[in-house]
Structure formats: C-alpha cells, structure tokens
Amino acid sequence: MNGNDFFRPLWVRAAIVAICAAWTVFEWHNGESGWAALAGAATLYGVWSLLIAYRPHDPSP
C-alpha cells in the first residue's frame, strides 16, 4: 500500500475538505481572522488538490 491508496475513496477526500472548512468557520466565528485565513487557505488547497485535480495512482507492473 502506498500513500495514495489512503486518498482513493471520494468520501475520505471530501471529509478532509469538510473538516478544514469547519475549522475555518470555527476560527472565523471566534474572531480569529488570522487562523481563519490559514484554515481557509488549507480548505482551498484541499478542494483543488483532493477534489478537482486528484488523479488516482495507477500502479504499473
């Protein structure tokens, strides 16, 4: 098993993005705009890398 196998299921990738988005909302709600910006950047990066641009690893023998 390589590192890419962990991210293969869509629900795992969506859960990671959802947790980052919840973290963003939590920090913003508590008035921590700096941490909210950091969490928001992590959320946007997760959306891009895990949902939009993700291509499963195809092991070739």
mmCIF file of C-alpha atoms in Angstrom:
data_model
loop_
_atom_site.group_PDB
_atom_site.id
_atom_site.type_symbol
_atom_site.label_atom_id
_atom_site.label_comp_id
_atom_site.label_asym_id
_atom_site.label_seq_id
_atom_site.Cartn_x
_atom_site.Cartn_y
_atom_site.Cartn_z
ATOM 1 C CA MET A 1 0.000 0.000 0.000
ATOM 2 C CA ASN A 2 1.366 3.385 -0.926
ATOM 3 C CA GLY A 3 0.357 6.815 0.339
ATOM 4 C CA ASN A 4 -2.088 7.419 -2.487
ATOM 5 C CA ASP A 5 -4.287 4.471 -1.500
ATOM 6 C CA PHE A 6 -5.480 6.379 1.563
ATOM 7 C CA PHE A 7 -6.920 9.175 -0.600
ATOM 8 C CA ARG A 8 -8.540 6.900 -3.217
ATOM 9 C CA PRO A 9 -12.108 6.900 -1.741
ATOM 10 C CA LEU A 10 -14.015 10.086 -2.502
ATOM 11 C CA TRP A 11 -15.553 10.169 0.972
ATOM 12 C CA VAL A 12 -12.097 10.395 2.587
ATOM 13 C CA ARG A 13 -11.111 13.332 0.406
ATOM 14 C CA ALA A 14 -14.463 15.063 0.968
ATOM 15 C CA ALA A 15 -14.192 14.529 4.737
ATOM 16 C CA ILE A 16 -10.751 16.142 4.837
ATOM 17 C CA VAL A 17 -12.035 19.178 2.948
ATOM 18 C CA ALA A 18 -15.138 19.368 5.169
ATOM 19 C CA ILE A 19 -13.027 19.279 8.336
ATOM 20 C CA CYS A 20 -10.848 22.108 7.024
ATOM 21 C CA ALA A 21 -13.944 24.122 6.109
ATOM 22 C CA ALA A 22 -15.420 23.552 9.573
ATOM 23 C CA TRP A 23 -12.140 24.667 11.121
ATOM 24 C CA THR A 24 -12.318 27.854 9.028
ATOM 25 C CA VAL A 25 -15.855 28.607 10.211
ATOM 26 C CA PHE A 26 -14.936 27.843 13.825
ATOM 27 C CA GLU A 27 -11.964 30.207 13.799
ATOM 28 C CA TRP A 28 -13.883 32.944 11.991
ATOM 29 C CA HIS A 29 -16.774 32.646 14.446
ATOM 30 C CA ASN A 30 -14.359 33.061 17.378
ATOM 31 C CA GLY A 31 -12.886 36.212 15.855
ATOM 32 C CA GLU A 32 -9.528 34.678 14.959
ATOM 33 C CA SER A 33 -9.222 36.055 11.442
ATOM 34 C CA GLY A 34 -5.575 35.052 11.028
ATOM 35 C CA TRP A 35 -6.219 31.409 11.849
ATOM 36 C CA ALA A 36 -9.400 31.527 9.770
ATOM 37 C CA ALA A 37 -7.392 32.747 6.790
ATOM 38 C CA LEU A 38 -4.869 29.953 7.284
ATOM 39 C CA ALA A 39 -7.607 27.334 7.569
ATOM 40 C CA GLY A 40 -9.385 28.843 4.575
ATOM 41 C CA ALA A 41 -6.216 28.554 2.523
ATOM 42 C CA ALA A 42 -5.901 24.907 3.591
ATOM 43 C CA THR A 43 -9.525 24.364 2.578
ATOM 44 C CA LEU A 44 -8.995 25.901 -0.840
ATOM 45 C CA TYR A 45 -5.830 23.885 -1.368
ATOM 46 C CA GLY A 46 -7.701 20.735 -0.335
ATOM 47 C CA VAL A 47 -10.540 21.466 -2.737
ATOM 48 C CA TRP A 48 -8.068 21.902 -5.560
ATOM 49 C CA SER A 49 -5.715 19.020 -4.826
ATOM 50 C CA LEU A 50 -8.173 16.456 -3.425
ATOM 51 C CA LEU A 51 -11.361 17.119 -5.378
ATOM 52 C CA ILE A 52 -10.551 18.916 -8.629
ATOM 53 C CA ALA A 53 -7.060 17.850 -9.689
ATOM 54 C CA TYR A 54 -6.892 14.446 -7.947
ATOM 55 C CA ARG A 55 -5.939 11.530 -10.169
ATOM 56 C CA PRO A 56 -5.656 8.103 -8.555
ATOM 57 C CA HIS A 57 -2.260 6.455 -8.724
ATOM 58 C CA ASP A 58 -2.208 3.732 -11.358
ATOM 59 C CA PRO A 59 0.471 1.206 -10.413
ATOM 60 C CA SER A 60 2.087 -0.276 -13.493
ATOM 61 C CA PRO A 61 3.852 -3.621 -13.025
#
